[in-house]
């Protein structure tokens, strides 16, 4: 991408939302959402401290004012974690958050106990990489609202969209609240993403999750991560799209209870 100029991110922008007690589980949401994406995992608060935050330029966190990449998100998370006394924790991310999580886990393996990677990739295929700047331009020009019809079809199955339950409505409303520039900057970060080197250095016990209705490129990415991360395991979330955890929370909770301590 021309004129790519990522700069460090201010850890002071980030507020950690900490709930529950037990082994800390840091949660990183997907593109266009917020820390509230993880509310469906609240039942885990009986055994884990759930720690979530909104990424730069997403609802609840100010715009950074400049370009950044996944390495900058990793460094920001490290600084925020150490600031708030988190030296070792479980880490889970979905979509953009999953890309950050695997980059972080490979960069700072001593800080990650168990790792959950949901509906994500260490590097997007060439078609997707070319499309990210197009999506960024649309978000800047017409707002994230203009992308919602397409995004919802990716995030959820047709049956869930027809039902239009609270989880579908939550995701749609959060997209509506997401700043166009904040969304665009994250799109550009994904266009430049390549965490394959870091993924090869992951030592944490790893669970890879993805919706059964995911696009083939994400199934291919899950296979590559599984083959690359020693001892990792892949689980498909039945009847789910890109927002698998939000679409089928009961299944996700079952898997997480079995995987996390």
PDB file of N, CA, C and O in Angstrom, residues 87-121:
ATOM      1  N   UNK A  87       1.177  -9.906  33.751  1.00  0.00           N
ATOM      2  CA  UNK A  87       2.442 -10.410  33.232  1.00  0.00           C
ATOM      3  C   UNK A  87       2.290 -11.744  32.503  1.00  0.00           C
ATOM      4  O   UNK A  87       3.120 -12.104  31.666  1.00  0.00           O
ATOM      5  N   UNK A  88       1.224 -12.481  32.814  1.00  0.00           N
ATOM      6  CA  UNK A  88       0.944 -13.748  32.121  1.00  0.00           C
ATOM      7  C   UNK A  88      -0.554 -14.005  32.176  1.00  0.00           C
ATOM      8  O   UNK A  88      -1.178 -13.870  33.237  1.00  0.00           O
ATOM      9  N   UNK A  89      -1.150 -14.369  31.036  1.00  0.00           N
ATOM     10  CA  UNK A  89      -2.603 -14.479  30.950  1.00  0.00           C
ATOM     11  C   UNK A  89      -2.991 -15.359  29.771  1.00  0.00           C
ATOM     12  O   UNK A  89      -2.194 -15.620  28.874  1.00  0.00           O
ATOM     13  N   UNK A  90      -4.244 -15.828  29.791  1.00  0.00           N
ATOM     14  CA  UNK A  90      -4.833 -16.433  28.600  1.00  0.00           C
ATOM     15  C   UNK A  90      -5.165 -15.294  27.633  1.00  0.00           C
ATOM     16  O   UNK A  90      -5.488 -14.169  28.052  1.00  0.00           O
ATOM     17  N   UNK A  91      -5.131 -15.588  26.341  1.00  0.00           N
ATOM     18  CA  UNK A  91      -5.393 -14.563  25.324  1.00  0.00           C
ATOM     19  C   UNK A  91      -6.300 -15.136  24.249  1.00  0.00           C
ATOM     20  O   UNK A  91      -6.053 -16.230  23.725  1.00  0.00           O
ATOM     21  N   UNK A  92      -7.362 -14.392  23.921  1.00  0.00           N
ATOM     22  CA  UNK A  92      -8.297 -14.800  22.875  1.00  0.00           C
ATOM     23  C   UNK A  92      -8.608 -13.619  21.971  1.00  0.00           C
ATOM     24  O   UNK A  92      -8.844 -12.502  22.433  1.00  0.00           O
ATOM     25  N   UNK A  93      -8.596 -13.875  20.667  1.00  0.00           N
ATOM     26  CA  UNK A  93      -8.968 -12.839  19.714  1.00  0.00           C
ATOM     27  C   UNK A  93      -9.765 -13.423  18.573  1.00  0.00           C
ATOM     28  O   UNK A  93      -9.627 -14.600  18.233  1.00  0.00           O
ATOM     29  N   UNK A  94     -10.596 -12.584  17.980  1.00  0.00           N
ATOM     30  CA  UNK A  94     -11.391 -12.991  16.826  1.00  0.00           C
ATOM     31  C   UNK A  94     -11.174 -11.993  15.695  1.00  0.00           C
ATOM     32  O   UNK A  94     -11.095 -10.780  15.938  1.00  0.00           O
ATOM     33  N   UNK A  95     -11.056 -12.489  14.463  1.00  0.00           N
ATOM     34  CA  UNK A  95     -10.876 -11.631  13.295  1.00  0.00           C
ATOM     35  C   UNK A  95      -9.596 -10.801  13.477  1.00  0.00           C
ATOM     36  O   UNK A  95      -8.542 -11.347  13.754  1.00  0.00           O
ATOM     37  N   UNK A  96      -9.681  -9.487  13.351  1.00  0.00           N
ATOM     38  CA  UNK A  96      -8.542  -8.614  13.611  1.00  0.00           C
ATOM     39  C   UNK A  96      -7.921  -8.936  14.966  1.00  0.00           C
ATOM     40  O   UNK A  96      -6.697  -9.003  15.107  1.00  0.00           O
ATOM     41  N   UNK A  97      -8.766  -9.155  15.966  1.00  0.00           N
ATOM     42  CA  UNK A  97      -8.263  -9.478  17.298  1.00  0.00           C
ATOM     43  C   UNK A  97      -7.488 -10.786  17.328  1.00  0.00           C
ATOM     44  O   UNK A  97      -6.519 -10.927  18.087  1.00  0.00           O
ATOM     45  N   UNK A  98      -7.891 -11.752  16.502  1.00  0.00           N
ATOM     46  CA  UNK A  98      -7.171 -13.012  16.421  1.00  0.00           C
ATOM     47  C   UNK A  98      -5.806 -12.844  15.764  1.00  0.00           C
ATOM     48  O   UNK A  98      -4.832 -13.500  16.148  1.00  0.00           O
ATOM     49  N   UNK A  99      -5.735 -11.963  14.783  1.00  0.00           N
ATOM     50  CA  UNK A  99      -4.450 -11.678  14.139  1.00  0.00           C
ATOM     51  C   UNK A  99      -3.497 -11.030  15.137  1.00  0.00           C
ATOM     52  O   UNK A  99      -2.304 -11.370  15.190  1.00  0.00           O
ATOM     53  N   UNK A 100      -4.022 -10.105  15.926  1.00  0.00           N
ATOM     54  CA  UNK A 100      -3.209  -9.465  16.965  1.00  0.00           C
ATOM     55  C   UNK A 100      -2.778 -10.497  18.008  1.00  0.00           C
ATOM     56  O   UNK A 100      -1.615 -10.526  18.439  1.00  0.00           O
ATOM     57  N   UNK A 101      -3.706 -11.364  18.402  1.00  0.00           N
ATOM     58  CA  UNK A 101      -3.417 -12.348  19.444  1.00  0.00           C
ATOM     59  C   UNK A 101      -2.285 -13.282  19.043  1.00  0.00           C
ATOM     60  O   UNK A 101      -1.390 -13.576  19.846  1.00  0.00           O
ATOM     61  N   UNK A 102      -2.301 -13.770  17.797  1.00  0.00           N
ATOM     62  CA  UNK A 102      -1.225 -14.683  17.405  1.00  0.00           C
ATOM     63  C   UNK A 102       0.089 -13.947  17.224  1.00  0.00           C
ATOM     64  O   UNK A 102       1.168 -14.488  17.550  1.00  0.00           O
ATOM     65  N   UNK A 103       0.041 -12.703  16.746  1.00  0.00           N
ATOM     66  CA  UNK A 103       1.255 -11.899  16.631  1.00  0.00           C
ATOM     67  C   UNK A 103       1.840 -11.657  18.023  1.00  0.00           C
ATOM     68  O   UNK A 103       3.057 -11.783  18.245  1.00  0.00           O
ATOM     69  N   UNK A 104       0.976 -11.323  18.978  1.00  0.00           N
ATOM     70  CA  UNK A 104       1.416 -11.070  20.349  1.00  0.00           C
ATOM     71  C   UNK A 104       2.007 -12.335  20.966  1.00  0.00           C
ATOM     72  O   UNK A 104       3.080 -12.307  21.588  1.00  0.00           O
ATOM     73  N   UNK A 105       1.304 -13.471  20.799  1.00  0.00           N
ATOM     74  CA  UNK A 105       1.739 -14.720  21.424  1.00  0.00           C
ATOM     75  C   UNK A 105       3.072 -15.201  20.874  1.00  0.00           C
ATOM     76  O   UNK A 105       3.841 -15.859  21.592  1.00  0.00           O
ATOM     77  N   UNK A 106       3.359 -14.884  19.608  1.00  0.00           N
ATOM     78  CA  UNK A 106       4.649 -15.255  19.036  1.00  0.00           C
ATOM     79  C   UNK A 106       5.751 -14.280  19.379  1.00  0.00           C
ATOM     80  O   UNK A 106       6.932 -14.644  19.400  1.00  0.00           O
ATOM     81  N   UNK A 107       5.381 -13.037  19.665  1.00  0.00           N
ATOM     82  CA  UNK A 107       6.362 -12.010  20.009  1.00  0.00           C
ATOM     83  C   UNK A 107       6.726 -12.065  21.483  1.00  0.00           C
ATOM     84  O   UNK A 107       7.893 -11.873  21.856  1.00  0.00           O
ATOM     85  N   UNK A 108       5.728 -12.318  22.322  1.00  0.00           N
ATOM     86  CA  UNK A 108       5.932 -12.373  23.776  1.00  0.00           C
ATOM     87  C   UNK A 108       5.385 -13.690  24.331  1.00  0.00           C
ATOM     88  O   UNK A 108       4.417 -13.700  25.097  1.00  0.00           O
ATOM     89  N   UNK A 109       6.000 -14.814  23.956  1.00  0.00           N
ATOM     90  CA  UNK A 109       5.459 -16.117  24.357  1.00  0.00           C
ATOM     91  C   UNK A 109       5.403 -16.315  25.875  1.00  0.00           C
ATOM     92  O   UNK A 109       4.535 -17.059  26.357  1.00  0.00           O
ATOM     93  N   UNK A 110       6.288 -15.671  26.607  1.00  0.00           N
ATOM     94  CA  UNK A 110       6.294 -15.846  28.060  1.00  0.00           C
ATOM     95  C   UNK A 110       5.100 -15.179  28.742  1.00  0.00           C
ATOM     96  O   UNK A 110       4.838 -15.454  29.917  1.00  0.00           O
ATOM     97  N   UNK A 111       4.374 -14.328  28.016  1.00  0.00           N
ATOM     98  CA  UNK A 111       3.238 -13.623  28.605  1.00  0.00           C
ATOM     99  C   UNK A 111       1.918 -14.353  28.381  1.00  0.00           C
ATOM    100  O   UNK A 111       0.910 -13.997  29.001  1.00  0.00           O
ATOM    101  N   UNK A 112       1.921 -15.363  27.491  1.00  0.00           N
ATOM    102  CA  UNK A 112       0.661 -16.020  27.112  1.00  0.00           C
ATOM    103  C   UNK A 112       0.638 -17.451  27.630  1.00  0.00           C
ATOM    104  O   UNK A 112       1.523 -18.253  27.326  1.00  0.00           O
ATOM    105  N   UNK A 113      -0.390 -17.769  28.409  1.00  0.00           N
ATOM    106  CA  UNK A 113      -0.567 -19.116  28.917  1.00  0.00           C
ATOM    107  C   UNK A 113      -1.265 -19.979  27.859  1.00  0.00           C
ATOM    108  O   UNK A 113      -0.664 -20.839  27.237  1.00  0.00           O
ATOM    109  N   UNK A 114      -2.565 -19.724  27.650  1.00  0.00           N
ATOM    110  CA  UNK A 114      -3.309 -20.433  26.607  1.00  0.00           C
ATOM    111  C   UNK A 114      -3.850 -19.426  25.600  1.00  0.00           C
ATOM    112  O   UNK A 114      -4.198 -18.292  25.968  1.00  0.00           O
ATOM    113  N   UNK A 115      -3.942 -19.851  24.349  1.00  0.00           N
ATOM    114  CA  UNK A 115      -4.273 -18.961  23.240  1.00  0.00           C
ATOM    115  C   UNK A 115      -5.478 -19.492  22.486  1.00  0.00           C
ATOM    116  O   UNK A 115      -5.540 -20.679  22.159  1.00  0.00           O
ATOM    117  N   UNK A 116      -6.444 -18.604  22.202  1.00  0.00           N
ATOM    118  CA  UNK A 116      -7.612 -18.977  21.400  1.00  0.00           C
ATOM    119  C   UNK A 116      -7.669 -18.041  20.189  1.00  0.00           C
ATOM    120  O   UNK A 116      -7.743 -16.816  20.349  1.00  0.00           O
ATOM    121  N   UNK A 117      -7.643 -18.625  19.010  1.00  0.00           N
ATOM    122  CA  UNK A 117      -7.671 -17.864  17.758  1.00  0.00           C
ATOM    123  C   UNK A 117      -8.973 -18.188  17.030  1.00  0.00           C
ATOM    124  O   UNK A 117      -9.176 -19.317  16.596  1.00  0.00           O
ATOM    125  N   UNK A 118      -9.833 -17.200  16.894  1.00  0.00           N
ATOM    126  CA  UNK A 118     -11.148 -17.425  16.295  1.00  0.00           C
ATOM    127  C   UNK A 118     -11.284 -16.663  14.978  1.00  0.00           C
ATOM    128  O   UNK A 118     -11.017 -15.450  14.927  1.00  0.00           O
ATOM    129  N   UNK A 119     -11.666 -17.370  13.922  1.00  0.00           N
ATOM    130  CA  UNK A 119     -12.041 -16.736  12.649  1.00  0.00           C
ATOM    131  C   UNK A 119     -11.021 -15.687  12.220  1.00  0.00           C
ATOM    132  O   UNK A 119     -11.356 -14.520  12.021  1.00  0.00           O
ATOM    133  N   UNK A 120      -9.785 -16.118  12.090  1.00  0.00           N
ATOM    134  CA  UNK A 120      -8.732 -15.143  11.784  1.00  0.00           C
ATOM    135  C   UNK A 120      -7.683 -15.757  10.867  1.00  0.00           C
ATOM    136  O   UNK A 120      -7.733 -16.946  10.542  1.00  0.00           O
ATOM    137  N   UNK A 121      -6.733 -14.930  10.479  1.00  0.00           N
ATOM    138  CA  UNK A 121      -5.668 -15.355   9.586  1.00  0.00           C
ATOM    139  C   UNK A 121      -4.387 -14.623   9.961  1.00  0.00           C
ATOM    140  O   UNK A 121      -4.429 -13.472  10.398  1.00  0.00           O
TER     141      UNK A 121
END
